[in-house]
């Protein structure tokens, strides 16, 4: 038997798989269903201070090699999270919950962090890297070392919960940005967010498929980008990482852990394997560990020199 | 892991024909081998505007129909489209109704729910199933598919209107209640407003008849990723587990008949 349990920023996880933000995260019952299907933890959809209307459909589509989305971070706002999502999830909590927060102003991140802390999430994940709001709010904070540091500082000043910063791969030097966040008190990272943005055209209709024209790319194709960025950030900071990006199988998860991921975030996997995929990935990780004589999953974290 | 058959990019299809059903309802006919089953739905993209789920009203493997009621900005935009204009279609998605040879079924609908029930009826008749077709609306004008169903052999048609302009005066559920007492029915299928379907489920259960229904919730992707159509309290998705679900499952849903959610996931009580 392989021990898949581990601690992440002092929080205990039964297995390393975590639902990534943005998928199946609209309601507490949906998050609970993800846990019932085998996930070691869940992340909420990005929570805004106030209700946020996303983009019109089409907001997403997939192919055999990649997936694209521009949902536009639709959300019922902090009130919905405080009054509904967290109380309902926490009443019979079976796995850790990560509150993902997003804002368009740096000060709002601080206020959100302070208020969501009262709802008692296990971790707070700061979404500074969603590319889909770029048109409206300028460059994502994740693309600027100073902005990323300011957001981290704003959140750090308002909560004692562990904070993890979700990083964008769409930058020249992810290590610089990660270090800037670490210097301001980030406890860990989640990476990578979607790649791009990209664009796809329906040639028969002669228009972009996504209403937002551009969207973040995820799915099998982006895994090598995730592996490279996780490798770099882990080497540079040594902080715990939720490795996310293109993980479809237990073997993919092992690959990301070998370069430093401590937890494994999965979102687009649900498109390819359904919500049942969480349990399947966990089984595949176990099988690989058994075959390779790995007793503790922790033993493979960051083994790649 | 096999990821070969995962393409959810829309297919651009020309509107081949538009049949005006009444002042707020059109049937759009497309020539395309969609191969949808009764109860399944497609996502229809109104280019430059929005994309919404619609039940399949008919599909013979060469062409398919969508009967669409003007209910909001997206459908209003669609109603400006003409024959020859192109829209995007993805699907078919979701679960479907199933019948067995020799069965005797009752299909019950309210308003534009009649369209997918017509598809169920066509398929059922082809399999040698006897069909009681019950449909109700506020008035005669809003009764859909009545003439098409009349043209099919082997169907008993039961109508109701709120104003009594045709058929039973009152709810179609009253007609079902009476029918289940008079005839031996094997299955009841329902498509219509949620509160009507709740009543149907309860009536069928009381009569000890198996019942399935088309559950409608706000959808974004239609293929099991966004989580918008997750239902309380199971957290399962209407686009995957449904839209056709057995009453024995639906009745356990805490939200059924009580509230639905909007695009931001906020609750709205009926």
Short mmCIF file of N, CA, C and O in Angstrom, two decimals, chain B residues 100-208:
data_model
loop_
_atom_site.label_atom_id
_atom_site.label_comp_id
_atom_site.label_asym_id
_atom_site.label_seq_id
_atom_site.Cartn_x
_atom_site.Cartn_y
_atom_site.Cartn_z
N UNK B 100 -39.70 0.17 -24.54
CA UNK B 100 -39.55 -1.21 -25.02
C UNK B 100 -40.78 -1.60 -25.82
O UNK B 100 -41.89 -1.16 -25.52
N UNK B 101 -40.57 -2.43 -26.79
CA UNK B 101 -41.65 -2.93 -27.65
C UNK B 101 -42.79 -3.48 -26.78
O UNK B 101 -42.55 -4.19 -25.80
N UNK B 102 -44.02 -3.13 -27.17
CA UNK B 102 -45.18 -3.66 -26.47
C UNK B 102 -45.64 -2.82 -25.28
O UNK B 102 -46.69 -3.09 -24.69
N UNK B 103 -44.88 -1.79 -24.94
CA UNK B 103 -45.28 -0.95 -23.81
C UNK B 103 -46.41 0.00 -24.20
O UNK B 103 -46.65 0.26 -25.38
N UNK B 104 -47.06 0.51 -23.18
CA UNK B 104 -48.08 1.53 -23.37
C UNK B 104 -47.67 2.72 -22.51
O UNK B 104 -47.61 2.61 -21.28
N UNK B 105 -47.32 3.82 -23.17
CA UNK B 105 -46.79 4.95 -22.41
C UNK B 105 -47.70 6.18 -22.50
O UNK B 105 -48.50 6.30 -23.42
N UNK B 106 -47.54 7.06 -21.52
CA UNK B 106 -48.21 8.37 -21.56
C UNK B 106 -47.12 9.42 -21.58
O UNK B 106 -46.22 9.40 -20.74
N UNK B 107 -47.17 10.32 -22.58
CA UNK B 107 -46.22 11.44 -22.60
C UNK B 107 -47.01 12.70 -22.32
O UNK B 107 -48.06 12.93 -22.90
N UNK B 108 -46.52 13.48 -21.38
CA UNK B 108 -47.27 14.66 -20.95
C UNK B 108 -46.38 15.89 -21.02
O UNK B 108 -45.22 15.85 -20.61
N UNK B 109 -46.94 16.96 -21.57
CA UNK B 109 -46.13 18.16 -21.73
C UNK B 109 -46.96 19.41 -21.46
O UNK B 109 -48.18 19.41 -21.56
N UNK B 110 -46.24 20.45 -21.12
CA UNK B 110 -46.85 21.76 -20.96
C UNK B 110 -46.15 22.72 -21.91
O UNK B 110 -44.93 22.70 -22.00
N UNK B 111 -46.92 23.50 -22.66
CA UNK B 111 -46.35 24.50 -23.56
C UNK B 111 -45.41 23.90 -24.57
O UNK B 111 -45.72 22.89 -25.21
N UNK B 112 -44.20 24.49 -24.71
CA UNK B 112 -43.27 24.02 -25.74
C UNK B 112 -42.60 22.69 -25.38
O UNK B 112 -41.84 22.15 -26.16
N UNK B 113 -42.90 22.16 -24.22
CA UNK B 113 -42.46 20.80 -23.88
C UNK B 113 -43.05 19.76 -24.83
O UNK B 113 -42.60 18.62 -24.88
N UNK B 114 -44.07 20.17 -25.59
CA UNK B 114 -44.71 19.24 -26.54
C UNK B 114 -43.73 18.78 -27.61
O UNK B 114 -43.84 17.66 -28.12
N UNK B 115 -42.77 19.66 -27.98
CA UNK B 115 -41.87 19.35 -29.09
C UNK B 115 -41.03 18.10 -28.85
O UNK B 115 -41.10 17.15 -29.64
N UNK B 116 -40.25 18.02 -27.77
CA UNK B 116 -39.49 16.79 -27.57
C UNK B 116 -40.38 15.57 -27.35
O UNK B 116 -40.00 14.44 -27.68
N UNK B 117 -41.58 15.80 -26.82
CA UNK B 117 -42.49 14.67 -26.61
C UNK B 117 -43.00 14.10 -27.94
O UNK B 117 -43.33 12.93 -28.05
N UNK B 118 -43.05 14.97 -28.95
CA UNK B 118 -43.40 14.52 -30.30
C UNK B 118 -42.33 13.55 -30.80
O UNK B 118 -42.62 12.49 -31.36
N UNK B 119 -41.07 13.91 -30.57
CA UNK B 119 -39.94 13.05 -30.98
C UNK B 119 -40.01 11.70 -30.26
O UNK B 119 -39.86 10.64 -30.87
N UNK B 120 -40.28 11.75 -28.97
CA UNK B 120 -40.43 10.52 -28.19
C UNK B 120 -41.54 9.66 -28.81
O UNK B 120 -41.38 8.45 -29.00
N UNK B 121 -42.65 10.32 -29.15
CA UNK B 121 -43.81 9.61 -29.68
C UNK B 121 -43.48 8.93 -31.00
O UNK B 121 -43.81 7.75 -31.21
N UNK B 122 -42.81 9.66 -31.89
CA UNK B 122 -42.43 9.08 -33.18
C UNK B 122 -41.57 7.83 -32.99
O UNK B 122 -41.80 6.81 -33.64
N UNK B 123 -40.60 7.93 -32.12
CA UNK B 123 -39.70 6.80 -31.86
C UNK B 123 -40.44 5.63 -31.22
O UNK B 123 -40.20 4.47 -31.55
N UNK B 124 -41.32 5.97 -30.30
CA UNK B 124 -42.07 4.93 -29.59
C UNK B 124 -42.97 4.17 -30.56
O UNK B 124 -43.02 2.93 -30.55
N UNK B 125 -43.67 4.91 -31.42
CA UNK B 125 -44.56 4.27 -32.39
C UNK B 125 -43.79 3.35 -33.32
O UNK B 125 -44.24 2.25 -33.64
N UNK B 126 -42.61 3.78 -33.71
CA UNK B 126 -41.78 2.98 -34.60
C UNK B 126 -41.37 1.66 -33.93
O UNK B 126 -41.07 0.68 -34.61
N UNK B 127 -41.37 1.66 -32.61
CA UNK B 127 -41.01 0.44 -31.89
C UNK B 127 -42.23 -0.37 -31.46
O UNK B 127 -42.12 -1.30 -30.66
N UNK B 128 -43.39 0.04 -31.94
CA UNK B 128 -44.60 -0.70 -31.59
C UNK B 128 -45.11 -0.42 -30.19
O UNK B 128 -45.68 -1.28 -29.52
N UNK B 129 -44.90 0.81 -29.75
CA UNK B 129 -45.37 1.21 -28.42
C UNK B 129 -46.63 2.04 -28.57
O UNK B 129 -46.73 2.87 -29.48
N UNK B 130 -47.62 1.82 -27.72
CA UNK B 130 -48.85 2.62 -27.75
C UNK B 130 -48.64 3.90 -26.95
O UNK B 130 -48.05 3.88 -25.87
N UNK B 131 -49.12 5.01 -27.48
CA UNK B 131 -48.82 6.31 -26.84
C UNK B 131 -50.09 7.11 -26.53
O UNK B 131 -50.95 7.28 -27.40
N UNK B 132 -50.18 7.57 -25.30
CA UNK B 132 -51.18 8.58 -24.93
C UNK B 132 -50.43 9.90 -24.92
O UNK B 132 -49.46 10.06 -24.17
N UNK B 133 -50.83 10.84 -25.75
CA UNK B 133 -50.13 12.13 -25.87
C UNK B 133 -50.95 13.20 -25.17
O UNK B 133 -52.04 13.57 -25.62
N UNK B 134 -50.47 13.66 -24.04
CA UNK B 134 -51.18 14.67 -23.28
C UNK B 134 -50.41 15.99 -23.36
O UNK B 134 -49.21 16.02 -23.07
N UNK B 135 -51.10 17.04 -23.76
CA UNK B 135 -50.42 18.33 -23.76
C UNK B 135 -51.38 19.45 -23.37
O UNK B 135 -52.56 19.42 -23.74
N UNK B 136 -50.86 20.37 -22.61
CA UNK B 136 -51.69 21.48 -22.15
C UNK B 136 -50.99 22.81 -22.34
O UNK B 136 -49.77 22.87 -22.44
N UNK B 137 -51.78 23.86 -22.44
CA UNK B 137 -51.23 25.21 -22.57
C UNK B 137 -52.26 26.20 -22.03
O UNK B 137 -53.37 25.80 -21.65
N UNK B 138 -51.86 27.47 -22.01
CA UNK B 138 -52.79 28.48 -21.47
C UNK B 138 -54.03 28.63 -22.36
O UNK B 138 -55.13 28.72 -21.87
N UNK B 139 -53.81 28.61 -23.69
CA UNK B 139 -54.96 28.69 -24.60
C UNK B 139 -54.66 27.90 -25.88
O UNK B 139 -53.56 27.38 -26.05
N UNK B 140 -55.65 27.82 -26.73
CA UNK B 140 -55.56 27.00 -27.94
C UNK B 140 -54.35 27.36 -28.82
O UNK B 140 -53.67 26.49 -29.33
N UNK B 141 -54.09 28.67 -28.97
CA UNK B 141 -52.97 29.14 -29.78
C UNK B 141 -51.63 28.60 -29.33
O UNK B 141 -50.71 28.42 -30.13
N UNK B 142 -51.50 28.40 -28.04
CA UNK B 142 -50.21 27.98 -27.48
C UNK B 142 -50.05 26.47 -27.42
O UNK B 142 -49.02 25.96 -27.00
N UNK B 143 -51.08 25.75 -27.86
CA UNK B 143 -50.98 24.27 -27.90
C UNK B 143 -50.15 23.88 -29.11
O UNK B 143 -50.55 24.13 -30.24
N UNK B 144 -49.01 23.30 -28.87
CA UNK B 144 -48.10 22.99 -29.97
C UNK B 144 -48.20 21.52 -30.39
O UNK B 144 -48.53 20.67 -29.58
N UNK B 145 -47.90 21.26 -31.62
CA UNK B 145 -47.73 19.90 -32.15
C UNK B 145 -49.01 19.08 -32.22
O UNK B 145 -48.99 17.89 -32.50
N UNK B 146 -50.12 19.73 -31.94
CA UNK B 146 -51.40 19.02 -31.94
C UNK B 146 -51.69 18.39 -33.30
O UNK B 146 -52.02 17.22 -33.40
N UNK B 147 -51.54 19.20 -34.37
CA UNK B 147 -51.86 18.69 -35.71
C UNK B 147 -50.90 17.58 -36.14
O UNK B 147 -51.31 16.59 -36.74
N UNK B 148 -49.63 17.75 -35.80
CA UNK B 148 -48.65 16.72 -36.19
C UNK B 148 -48.95 15.39 -35.49
O UNK B 148 -48.85 14.33 -36.09
N UNK B 149 -49.32 15.47 -34.23
CA UNK B 149 -49.61 14.25 -33.48
C UNK B 149 -50.88 13.58 -34.01
O UNK B 149 -50.94 12.36 -34.14
N UNK B 150 -51.86 14.41 -34.38
CA UNK B 150 -53.11 13.87 -34.96
C UNK B 150 -52.81 13.03 -36.20
O UNK B 150 -53.50 12.07 -36.47
N UNK B 151 -51.79 13.44 -36.94
CA UNK B 151 -51.44 12.75 -38.17
C UNK B 151 -50.76 11.40 -37.95
O UNK B 151 -50.50 10.67 -38.89
N UNK B 152 -50.44 11.08 -36.72
CA UNK B 152 -49.76 9.81 -36.44
C UNK B 152 -50.79 8.77 -36.02
O UNK B 152 -51.66 9.04 -35.20
N UNK B 153 -50.68 7.56 -36.59
CA UNK B 153 -51.58 6.49 -36.18
C UNK B 153 -51.16 5.90 -34.84
O UNK B 153 -49.98 5.92 -34.51
N UNK B 154 -52.10 5.40 -34.08
CA UNK B 154 -51.75 4.69 -32.84
C UNK B 154 -51.53 5.59 -31.64
O UNK B 154 -51.00 5.15 -30.62
N UNK B 155 -51.94 6.85 -31.74
CA UNK B 155 -51.78 7.78 -30.61
C UNK B 155 -53.14 8.29 -30.16
O UNK B 155 -53.98 8.64 -30.98
N UNK B 156 -53.37 8.33 -28.88
CA UNK B 156 -54.55 9.01 -28.34
C UNK B 156 -54.12 10.39 -27.86
O UNK B 156 -53.21 10.51 -27.05
N UNK B 157 -54.79 11.40 -28.39
CA UNK B 157 -54.42 12.78 -28.06
C UNK B 157 -55.35 13.32 -26.97
O UNK B 157 -56.57 13.19 -27.06
N UNK B 158 -54.75 13.89 -25.93
CA UNK B 158 -55.52 14.51 -24.84
C UNK B 158 -55.05 15.94 -24.69
O UNK B 158 -53.85 16.18 -24.52
N UNK B 159 -55.97 16.88 -24.73
CA UNK B 159 -55.60 18.29 -24.67
C UNK B 159 -56.23 18.97 -23.45
O UNK B 159 -57.28 18.56 -22.97
N UNK B 160 -55.56 20.02 -23.02
CA UNK B 160 -56.17 20.87 -22.00
C UNK B 160 -55.73 22.31 -22.21
O UNK B 160 -54.64 22.56 -22.75
N UNK B 161 -56.59 23.24 -21.84
CA UNK B 161 -56.22 24.66 -21.87
C UNK B 161 -56.73 25.29 -20.58
O UNK B 161 -57.75 24.86 -20.03
N UNK B 162 -55.99 26.29 -20.14
CA UNK B 162 -56.40 26.97 -18.90
C UNK B 162 -57.76 27.65 -19.08
O UNK B 162 -58.56 27.70 -18.15
N UNK B 163 -57.99 28.17 -20.30
CA UNK B 163 -59.23 28.91 -20.54
C UNK B 163 -60.34 28.04 -21.13
O UNK B 163 -61.43 28.53 -21.42
N UNK B 164 -60.07 26.77 -21.35
CA UNK B 164 -61.10 25.88 -21.88
C UNK B 164 -61.39 26.07 -23.35
O UNK B 164 -62.36 25.51 -23.88
N UNK B 165 -60.52 26.83 -24.06
CA UNK B 165 -60.77 27.07 -25.48
C UNK B 165 -60.73 25.78 -26.29
O UNK B 165 -61.35 25.67 -27.35
N UNK B 166 -60.01 24.81 -25.82
CA UNK B 166 -60.04 23.48 -26.43
C UNK B 166 -59.64 22.45 -25.37
O UNK B 166 -58.88 22.75 -24.45
N UNK B 167 -60.24 21.26 -25.49
CA UNK B 167 -59.91 20.18 -24.56
C UNK B 167 -60.40 20.44 -23.14
O UNK B 167 -61.29 21.28 -22.91
N UNK B 168 -59.80 19.74 -22.20
CA UNK B 168 -60.16 19.87 -20.79
C UNK B 168 -59.86 21.29 -20.30
O UNK B 168 -58.80 21.83 -20.61
N UNK B 169 -60.76 21.87 -19.54
CA UNK B 169 -60.49 23.21 -18.98
C UNK B 169 -59.75 23.00 -17.65
O UNK B 169 -60.30 22.43 -16.71
N UNK B 170 -58.50 23.44 -17.64
CA UNK B 170 -57.70 23.27 -16.42
C UNK B 170 -56.36 22.66 -16.76
O UNK B 170 -55.92 22.71 -17.91
N UNK B 171 -55.74 22.07 -15.76
CA UNK B 171 -54.40 21.54 -15.97
C UNK B 171 -54.40 20.17 -16.63
O UNK B 171 -55.26 19.34 -16.36
N UNK B 172 -53.35 19.93 -17.42
CA UNK B 172 -53.21 18.65 -18.11
C UNK B 172 -52.91 17.52 -17.10
O UNK B 172 -53.19 16.36 -17.34
N UNK B 173 -52.38 17.92 -15.95
CA UNK B 173 -52.09 16.91 -14.91
C UNK B 173 -53.37 16.24 -14.41
O UNK B 173 -53.36 15.08 -14.02
N UNK B 174 -54.48 16.99 -14.44
CA UNK B 174 -55.77 16.39 -14.03
C UNK B 174 -56.17 15.30 -15.00
O UNK B 174 -56.72 14.26 -14.61
N UNK B 175 -55.88 15.55 -16.29
CA UNK B 175 -56.20 14.56 -17.33
C UNK B 175 -55.35 13.29 -17.10
O UNK B 175 -55.85 12.17 -17.22
N UNK B 176 -54.10 13.51 -16.74
CA UNK B 176 -53.21 12.37 -16.48
C UNK B 176 -53.71 11.53 -15.30
O UNK B 176 -53.74 10.29 -15.36
N UNK B 177 -54.10 12.21 -14.27
CA UNK B 177 -54.58 11.54 -13.05
C UNK B 177 -55.73 10.58 -13.38
O UNK B 177 -55.76 9.43 -12.94
N UNK B 178 -56.66 11.09 -14.18
CA UNK B 178 -57.83 10.32 -14.58
C UNK B 178 -57.40 9.15 -15.48
O UNK B 178 -57.83 8.02 -15.29
N UNK B 179 -56.51 9.45 -16.42
CA UNK B 179 -56.05 8.45 -17.38
C UNK B 179 -55.38 7.27 -16.68
O UNK B 179 -55.60 6.10 -17.03
N UNK B 180 -54.56 7.57 -15.69
CA UNK B 180 -53.82 6.51 -15.00
C UNK B 180 -54.76 5.60 -14.19
O UNK B 180 -54.42 4.47 -13.87
N UNK B 181 -55.94 6.14 -13.87
CA UNK B 181 -56.93 5.32 -13.17
C UNK B 181 -57.67 4.41 -14.15
O UNK B 181 -58.07 3.31 -13.82
N UNK B 182 -57.83 4.92 -15.39
CA UNK B 182 -58.63 4.19 -16.38
C UNK B 182 -57.84 3.17 -17.19
O UNK B 182 -58.36 2.15 -17.59
N UNK B 183 -56.57 3.49 -17.47
CA UNK B 183 -55.78 2.62 -18.35
C UNK B 183 -54.55 2.08 -17.64
O UNK B 183 -54.03 2.71 -16.73
N UNK B 184 -54.08 0.94 -18.13
CA UNK B 184 -52.85 0.37 -17.60
C UNK B 184 -51.67 0.98 -18.38
O UNK B 184 -51.44 0.64 -19.54
N UNK B 185 -50.99 1.91 -17.76
CA UNK B 185 -49.88 2.60 -18.42
C UNK B 185 -48.56 2.11 -17.81
O UNK B 185 -48.45 1.98 -16.59
N UNK B 186 -47.58 1.84 -18.68
CA UNK B 186 -46.29 1.31 -18.20
C UNK B 186 -45.34 2.42 -17.75
O UNK B 186 -44.57 2.23 -16.80
N UNK B 187 -45.35 3.53 -18.48
CA UNK B 187 -44.41 4.61 -18.16
C UNK B 187 -45.02 5.96 -18.46
O UNK B 187 -45.79 6.08 -19.41
N UNK B 188 -44.63 6.95 -17.66
CA UNK B 188 -45.03 8.33 -17.94
C UNK B 188 -43.76 9.14 -18.20
O UNK B 188 -42.80 9.07 -17.43
N UNK B 189 -43.77 9.90 -19.31
CA UNK B 189 -42.65 10.81 -19.62
C UNK B 189 -43.18 12.24 -19.57
O UNK B 189 -44.25 12.51 -20.12
N UNK B 190 -42.43 13.14 -18.96
CA UNK B 190 -42.93 14.50 -18.80
C UNK B 190 -41.90 15.54 -19.23
O UNK B 190 -40.70 15.39 -18.99
N UNK B 191 -42.38 16.60 -19.87
CA UNK B 191 -41.54 17.73 -20.23
C UNK B 191 -42.37 19.00 -20.14
O UNK B 191 -43.40 19.10 -20.80
N UNK B 192 -41.94 19.91 -19.31
CA UNK B 192 -42.70 21.14 -19.16
C UNK B 192 -42.19 21.94 -17.98
O UNK B 192 -41.08 21.69 -17.49
N UNK B 193 -42.97 22.90 -17.52
CA UNK B 193 -42.54 23.70 -16.37
C UNK B 193 -42.27 22.80 -15.16
O UNK B 193 -42.93 21.77 -14.97
N UNK B 194 -41.29 23.20 -14.34
CA UNK B 194 -40.86 22.35 -13.23
C UNK B 194 -42.00 21.99 -12.26
O UNK B 194 -42.10 20.84 -11.81
N UNK B 195 -42.84 22.96 -11.96
CA UNK B 195 -43.92 22.66 -11.01
C UNK B 195 -44.93 21.68 -11.59
O UNK B 195 -45.48 20.85 -10.88
N UNK B 196 -45.13 21.76 -12.90
CA UNK B 196 -46.01 20.80 -13.56
C UNK B 196 -45.39 19.39 -13.49
O UNK B 196 -46.06 18.42 -13.16
N UNK B 197 -44.09 19.32 -13.75
CA UNK B 197 -43.43 18.00 -13.74
C UNK B 197 -43.43 17.39 -12.34
O UNK B 197 -43.51 16.18 -12.18
N UNK B 198 -43.32 18.25 -11.34
CA UNK B 198 -43.37 17.77 -9.96
C UNK B 198 -44.74 17.12 -9.71
O UNK B 198 -44.82 16.02 -9.15
N UNK B 199 -45.79 17.80 -10.18
CA UNK B 199 -47.14 17.25 -10.02
C UNK B 199 -47.25 15.92 -10.77
O UNK B 199 -47.82 14.95 -10.26
N UNK B 200 -46.68 15.85 -11.97
CA UNK B 200 -46.73 14.61 -12.76
C UNK B 200 -46.04 13.48 -12.01
O UNK B 200 -46.56 12.36 -11.91
N UNK B 201 -44.86 13.78 -11.47
CA UNK B 201 -44.11 12.77 -10.72
C UNK B 201 -44.93 12.22 -9.55
O UNK B 201 -44.97 11.00 -9.33
N UNK B 202 -45.57 13.11 -8.85
CA UNK B 202 -46.37 12.69 -7.69
C UNK B 202 -47.58 11.86 -8.11
O UNK B 202 -47.91 10.85 -7.46
N UNK B 203 -48.22 12.28 -9.20
CA UNK B 203 -49.39 11.54 -9.70
C UNK B 203 -48.97 10.13 -10.15
O UNK B 203 -49.62 9.13 -9.81
N UNK B 204 -47.86 10.06 -10.89
CA UNK B 204 -47.38 8.76 -11.39
C UNK B 204 -47.00 7.85 -10.23
O UNK B 204 -47.31 6.65 -10.22
N UNK B 205 -46.34 8.43 -9.23
CA UNK B 205 -45.92 7.63 -8.08
C UNK B 205 -47.13 7.06 -7.34
O UNK B 205 -47.14 5.90 -6.94
N UNK B 206 -48.14 7.90 -7.19
CA UNK B 206 -49.36 7.48 -6.51
C UNK B 206 -50.02 6.32 -7.25
O UNK B 206 -50.55 5.39 -6.65
N UNK B 207 -49.95 6.37 -8.58
CA UNK B 207 -50.54 5.32 -9.40
C UNK B 207 -49.57 4.15 -9.60
O UNK B 207 -49.86 3.22 -10.34
N UNK B 208 -48.40 4.26 -8.97
CA UNK B 208 -47.37 3.22 -9.07
C UNK B 208 -46.89 3.00 -10.52
O UNK B 208 -46.71 1.86 -10.95
#
